[in-house]
Short mmCIF file of C-alpha atoms in Angstrom, two decimals:
data_model
loop_
_atom_site.label_atom_id
_atom_site.label_comp_id
_atom_site.label_asym_id
_atom_site.label_seq_id
_atom_site.Cartn_x
_atom_site.Cartn_y
_atom_site.Cartn_z
CA MET A 1 60.44 89.52 11.56
CA GLY A 2 60.62 87.75 14.91
CA THR A 3 56.87 87.59 15.31
CA LEU A 4 56.39 86.33 11.75
CA GLY A 5 58.80 83.48 12.44
CA THR A 6 56.98 82.65 15.66
CA VAL A 7 53.62 82.64 13.89
CA LEU A 8 54.99 80.43 11.08
CA SER A 9 56.52 77.97 13.53
CA ALA A 10 53.25 77.85 15.49
CA LEU A 11 51.33 77.14 12.28
CA LEU A 12 53.78 74.43 11.27
CA ALA A 13 53.50 72.85 14.72
CA PHE A 14 49.72 72.95 14.43
CA ASP A 15 49.88 71.35 10.97
CA ALA A 16 52.19 68.63 12.26
CA ALA A 17 49.81 67.87 15.13
CA ALA A 18 46.82 67.81 12.77
CA LEU A 19 48.68 65.50 10.38
CA THR A 20 49.63 63.20 13.25
CA VAL A 21 46.04 62.99 14.48
CA THR A 22 44.82 62.43 10.92
CA ALA A 23 47.37 59.66 10.35
CA ALA A 24 46.38 57.99 13.64
CA LEU A 25 42.70 58.09 12.67
CA VAL A 26 43.42 56.64 9.22
CA VAL A 27 45.47 53.81 10.74
CA THR A 28 42.71 53.12 13.27
CA ALA A 29 40.10 53.04 10.50
CA LEU A 30 42.23 50.60 8.48
CA VAL A 31 42.64 48.32 11.51
CA VAL A 32 38.87 48.36 12.17
CA ILE A 33 38.16 47.56 8.50
CA GLY A 34 40.65 44.69 8.63
CA VAL A 35 39.09 43.25 11.79
CA MET A 36 35.61 43.51 10.27
CA ALA A 37 36.75 41.77 7.09
CA GLY A 38 38.33 38.98 9.14
CA LEU A 39 35.17 38.49 11.20
CA ASN A 40 33.04 38.45 8.05
CA ALA A 41 35.26 35.78 6.47
CA ARG A 42 35.12 33.69 9.66
CA ASP A 43 31.31 33.94 9.78
CA ARG A 44 31.12 32.89 6.12
CA ARG A 45 33.35 29.86 6.80
CA LEU A 46 31.23 28.85 9.81
CA ALA A 47 28.01 29.16 7.77
CA ASP A 48 29.51 27.03 5.01
CA GLU A 49 30.53 24.40 7.55
CA ARG A 50 27.01 24.34 9.06
CA ARG A 51 25.56 23.94 5.56
CA ARG A 52 27.93 21.05 4.82
CA ARG A 53 27.08 19.31 8.09
CA SER A 54 23.34 19.71 7.47
CA ALA A 55 23.67 18.31 3.95
CA MET A 56 25.74 15.41 5.27
CA ARG A 57 23.09 14.58 7.90
CA THR A 58 20.34 14.73 5.27
CA ASN A 59 22.27 12.46 2.93
CA LEU A 60 22.97 10.02 5.75
CA ALA A 61 19.27 9.91 6.66
CA LEU A 62 18.30 9.33 3.03
CA VAL A 63 20.85 6.52 2.71
CA ALA A 64 19.50 4.91 5.89
CA VAL A 65 15.89 5.16 4.71
CA THR A 66 16.62 3.76 1.26
CA SER A 67 18.63 0.95 2.83
CA ILE A 68 15.72 0.02 5.10
CA LEU A 69 13.23 0.27 2.23
CA ARG A 70 15.40 -1.92 0.04
CA LYS A 71 15.90 -4.59 2.71
CA GLN A 72 12.39 -4.49 4.24
CA PRO A 73 9.83 -3.05 1.82
CA LEU A 74 6.84 -4.06 3.97
CA LEU A 75 8.22 -2.07 6.90
CA GLY A 76 8.60 0.92 4.57
CA ALA A 77 5.04 0.59 3.33
CA ALA A 78 3.71 0.28 6.88
CA THR A 79 5.67 3.36 7.92
CA GLY A 80 4.30 5.31 4.96
CA ILE A 81 0.73 4.34 5.82
CA ALA A 82 1.26 5.27 9.47
CA VAL A 83 2.68 8.69 8.55
CA ALA A 84 -0.18 9.33 6.12
CA ALA A 85 -2.70 8.34 8.79
CA LEU A 86 -1.08 10.65 11.34
CA LEU A 87 -1.08 13.53 8.90
CA GLY A 88 -4.70 12.87 8.04
CA LEU A 89 -5.74 12.73 11.70
CA SER A 90 -3.87 15.92 12.56
CA ARG A 91 -6.07 17.92 10.17
CA GLY A 92 -9.17 16.91 12.10
CA ARG A 93 -12.55 15.80 10.84
CA LYS A 94 -15.04 18.33 9.59
CA ARG A 95 -18.55 18.13 10.88
CA SER A 96 -21.43 18.51 8.51
CA ASP A 97 -22.92 21.41 10.47
CA ASP A 98 -19.64 23.43 10.25
CA ARG A 99 -20.04 23.91 6.48
#
């Protein structure tokens, strides 16, 4: 009977140690998942803020351009012609012998 009690107490001690290790691993996994969720939420907020800033800059540029075009239409037309000319020149001219 003495050896059976010793074996049972050794098994119970082993089970307690295994349960403790298992509980520690589960808690660690939950902490890691929580940290990852927090970082993901922070990254999402930062991306949203960058998108808002970019949209605000675009809107500000459009307001500035429309304001200039409304106040000085000739300057707007000249700018449009200059941009079209630059885009046309950047493509290069084709020679007749390249065809």
